[in-house]
Amino acid sequence: MRWNQGLPSSSILADIFPGASELSQLMRAHDWASTPLGPPTSWPEGLKVPLRMMLTSRFEMWLGWGPDLAFFYNDAYIPTLGAKHPKALGQPMREVWREVFADVEDRIRSVMVDSIATWDKALLLLLNRNGYLEETYHTFSYSPLRGDTGATEGLMCVVTEETERVISERRLNTLRALADGLIGTQTINQVIGEVRTALAFNNRDFPFGLIYLLEPSGGWRAEALSREAQPLLGVEWPLQGFEGSVSARRIALQGLSHHLPRGAWQIPPSEALLLPITRGTGKPFGTLVLGLNPYRPRDYDIVGFSQLIAGQISGALANVEALDSERRRADRIWMNSRDLLLVVDQDGVFRAVSPSWTRVLGYAPDELLGSDFRKFVHPDDLAQSEEALATAVRSDNLTAFENRVVAKSGEVRWISWNTSLEDRLVYAYGRDITAEKQQALALLAAEEQLRQSQKMEAVGQLTGGIAHDYNNMLAVVIGSLELLNRKLGDPSPLVKRYIDAAMDGARRSAALTQRLLAFSRQQPLNPQIVDANRLVAETSELLRHSIDANVRLETVLAGGLWRVHADPNQLASVLLNLAVNARDAMPDGGRLTIETQNFYLDDAYSAANFGVSPGQFVMIAVSDSGTGMTPEVMAKAFDPFFTTKEVGKGTGLGLSQVYGFIRQSCGHVKIYSELERGTTVKVYLPRMLEQGDLPVAMPRAEAPAAEGAAVLVVEDEAAMRDFSVEALTSLGYQVFAADGGAAALALLGQHPQIELLFTDIVMPDMNGQQLAEEACRRRPDLKVLFTTGYTRNAVVHNGVLDPGVVLLGKPFGIDQLAEQVRKVLEK
Ligand SMILES: Nc1ncnc2c1ncn2[C@@H]1O[C@H](COP(=O)(O)OP(=O)(O)OP(=O)(O)O)[C@@H](O)[C@H]1O
Ligand SMILES: [Mg+2]
């Protein structure tokens, strides 16, 4: 054997290749003589010294020597070589690392030619050490080794393989980026977007990715995680039967005809991983398909890593699902709320409105969104509302702030608001409290009426008591005067004059007392069956003589007028009182109208007027075109001794007498008056049912003529307007409301469907007649129904209205309103 023929002794070899390491032994046994290096004894010190150092070091090192860079390495380097060990020993470096030689060639040149050391940190090298190319990372330095001549003859490499560290760090980064990205995701799209971003930075582990999510419908929603992966959505992945499984599955991609995205690599992946995206309980959310790194075919950690990714995705999707159901719950509240929900910004611009706005106020969402809240607030409440918004914006939340909001129909609704501030937006919750407000107002009115009637009662009792005593004393005075007159027989003219004067005064006092007794409802009455028409006719004959020529008197007597049961003398005196008042109110002349009519006061009227019981009445109305009364005068007109007339001209007992008598006769009296325009006093006396008379069936409210026809109600008095709106709405009409001519014309312009204008006649600014003229000029087909507290004849008579127009007198019940509206619409 050549081993025995002149080979260096083992002690010399142990000096060159010291130690008991595997490589030392291998090198000692190696047949160096047959290599270009020759026997080790001939090797230069420049090689032997670093060799010794390397073999005794536990740092990973190799060195190359000679033109071919014959390859030496130590035990620490064995794992890096993998299957190349031990064949690599003594082989040219170019052979050993054929697959990466091109990557490091320039570094070798730098060392060998220029004698300049190199340094690389975690350089990616695709090493073939286990029968396949493998992604590896190495931090290394090449340094020159000098031969005996001093020239660089070899190089020494100290290297650390960092594959594990680099890959772990990369995966950690992916997980961290994904976790960061998924924080706060609210939709499935956002989740997918974040997965896309996180995986885009790790195209070494995953050259491509796809997500398949199970839809509630049972189908799949498929998303590619990169553009290049898009075509792979067409692949029929074995997803079926996968929904229930919880483990990952590797599948080979060789058979696929699709072009496979390569990610960071030159070659396509040969395997993909299918992972369930699990859900806490129940079916998984779906499946994650990840193309695997072709340079790490035996990487088993990749499954655990991928499962962590799938786990993060499922966590985020569970979050989205929870948010969704939370949102749906909130949405349901938003959608179904009866309250007005509103998001408004600092400038008062609507950002979001709940559907209740349409239901309660009639506005479509796009009429509100982007609009200023001021557009919808009642002008009288604007200042307070602005202040309230400013308060809410300062985050002093509003509690039960009330204002009026104008509905699309023009109707005014009271809303009570609560607010809270979030992200500089005001969230407002409004409750419609119109009904409560109306009730409160009605209650107030009822209380006022009650107070009024109690006052009248009290004053009545007081005056009644005094009047009685006074009457008795007057009886004594008058009786005594009569006795004196008789006793004296034929007194002197002077005495007679005194007695007559005393008598006259006493009689006038008695008349006054009579009126007081009438007011206190204590006068003895002598009720008889009365035909009011006849009584009016007779009384007006009387009147003609007592009124000036410049006052025109007209009587309008209803046919078929019912009878009443009343004291005819007292009733005549009522008429006289009213006529005298009318005359006094028209010093410069005018029109005096007296009319009669059968009338039905309904439950609604009775409810609204204290002490009136519903039923059939005969109405006698006395109207004038005189000065009218202020509301203050009207409130006191029935009070005894209340007069606005000069001393001596009026006692203030006329209306008191009327009031007392009518009440004593179970009737009802009502004043309508407008300053500068005139007054109507309506007296209602209960119908007397004679033998053979049957109570007439009252007309019942009928269905509207045209189903849902639109009616515009114009009335300056809020309570009256509310009543009409409510009544017409309950009859099935679509109702718009305005408090005056200007608002009415605006509504008419906005809502061409309005068929009927139902307007009060006497209103400030523009009266009903003027409004109707203007409205009909714009809309010739518009139908008009007037209403007024005055009687029809008075109005026509006074020239306010043309004859022929349709007029509904106040007070009216729902039935009368229904009948008139239907009639006009059918015309
Ligand atoms: N038709 C009317 N037009 C305007 N004001 C009226 C009318 N009727 C009554 N009034 C007002 O009501 C007040 C009270 O009327 P009332 O009839 O009770 O007393 P009088 O007319 O002043 O006095 P008397 O009737 O006792 O002579 C009047 O002073 C007047 O101010
Ligand atoms: Mg009077």
Short mmCIF file of N, CA and C in Angstrom, two decimals, residues 467-485 502-503 506-507 510:
data_model
loop_
_atom_site.label_atom_id
_atom_site.label_comp_id
_atom_site.label_asym_id
_atom_site.label_seq_id
_atom_site.Cartn_x
_atom_site.Cartn_y
_atom_site.Cartn_z
N ALA A 467 -129.52 91.25 44.62
CA ALA A 467 -130.68 91.65 43.83
C ALA A 467 -131.99 91.27 44.53
N HIS A 468 -131.96 90.11 45.16
CA HIS A 468 -133.15 89.68 45.88
C HIS A 468 -133.53 90.66 46.98
N ASP A 469 -132.54 90.92 47.84
CA ASP A 469 -132.80 91.86 48.95
C ASP A 469 -133.23 93.21 48.42
N TYR A 470 -132.47 93.60 47.39
CA TYR A 470 -132.73 94.90 46.80
C TYR A 470 -134.13 94.96 46.22
N ASN A 471 -134.50 93.88 45.58
CA ASN A 471 -135.82 93.77 44.99
C ASN A 471 -136.90 93.92 46.07
N ASN A 472 -136.66 93.22 47.17
CA ASN A 472 -137.63 93.30 48.27
C ASN A 472 -137.76 94.73 48.78
N MET A 473 -136.57 95.36 48.95
CA MET A 473 -136.61 96.73 49.47
C MET A 473 -137.29 97.65 48.48
N LEU A 474 -137.02 97.41 47.18
CA LEU A 474 -137.67 98.23 46.16
C LEU A 474 -139.18 98.04 46.19
N ALA A 475 -139.58 96.80 46.46
CA ALA A 475 -141.02 96.52 46.55
C ALA A 475 -141.64 97.37 47.67
N VAL A 476 -140.89 97.47 48.79
CA VAL A 476 -141.37 98.30 49.90
C VAL A 476 -141.46 99.76 49.47
N VAL A 477 -140.38 100.22 48.78
CA VAL A 477 -140.35 101.62 48.33
C VAL A 477 -141.51 101.90 47.39
N ILE A 478 -141.64 101.03 46.38
CA ILE A 478 -142.68 101.25 45.37
C ILE A 478 -144.07 101.16 46.01
N GLY A 479 -144.24 100.12 46.86
CA GLY A 479 -145.54 99.96 47.54
C GLY A 479 -145.87 101.18 48.37
N SER A 480 -144.87 101.66 49.12
CA SER A 480 -145.09 102.82 49.98
C SER A 480 -145.45 104.04 49.14
N LEU A 481 -144.76 104.22 48.04
CA LEU A 481 -145.02 105.37 47.16
C LEU A 481 -146.45 105.29 46.63
N GLU A 482 -146.88 104.08 46.27
CA GLU A 482 -148.24 103.92 45.74
C GLU A 482 -149.28 104.24 46.83
N LEU A 483 -148.99 103.71 48.03
CA LEU A 483 -149.91 103.98 49.14
C LEU A 483 -149.98 105.48 49.41
N LEU A 484 -148.81 106.13 49.44
CA LEU A 484 -148.73 107.57 49.66
C LEU A 484 -149.55 108.30 48.61
N ASN A 485 -149.40 107.92 47.38
CA ASN A 485 -150.11 108.51 46.26
C ASN A 485 -151.62 108.43 46.47
N ALA A 502 -139.72 109.88 42.32
CA ALA A 502 -139.30 108.78 43.18
C ALA A 502 -139.76 107.46 42.59
N MET A 503 -140.98 107.45 42.09
CA MET A 503 -141.56 106.25 41.51
C MET A 503 -140.76 105.80 40.29
N ALA A 506 -137.48 104.36 41.29
CA ALA A 506 -137.67 103.04 41.89
C ALA A 506 -137.96 102.00 40.81
N ARG A 507 -138.78 102.37 39.80
CA ARG A 507 -139.11 101.40 38.74
C ARG A 507 -137.86 101.05 37.92
N ALA A 510 -135.85 98.78 39.72
CA ALA A 510 -136.44 97.44 39.67
C ALA A 510 -136.09 96.74 38.37
#
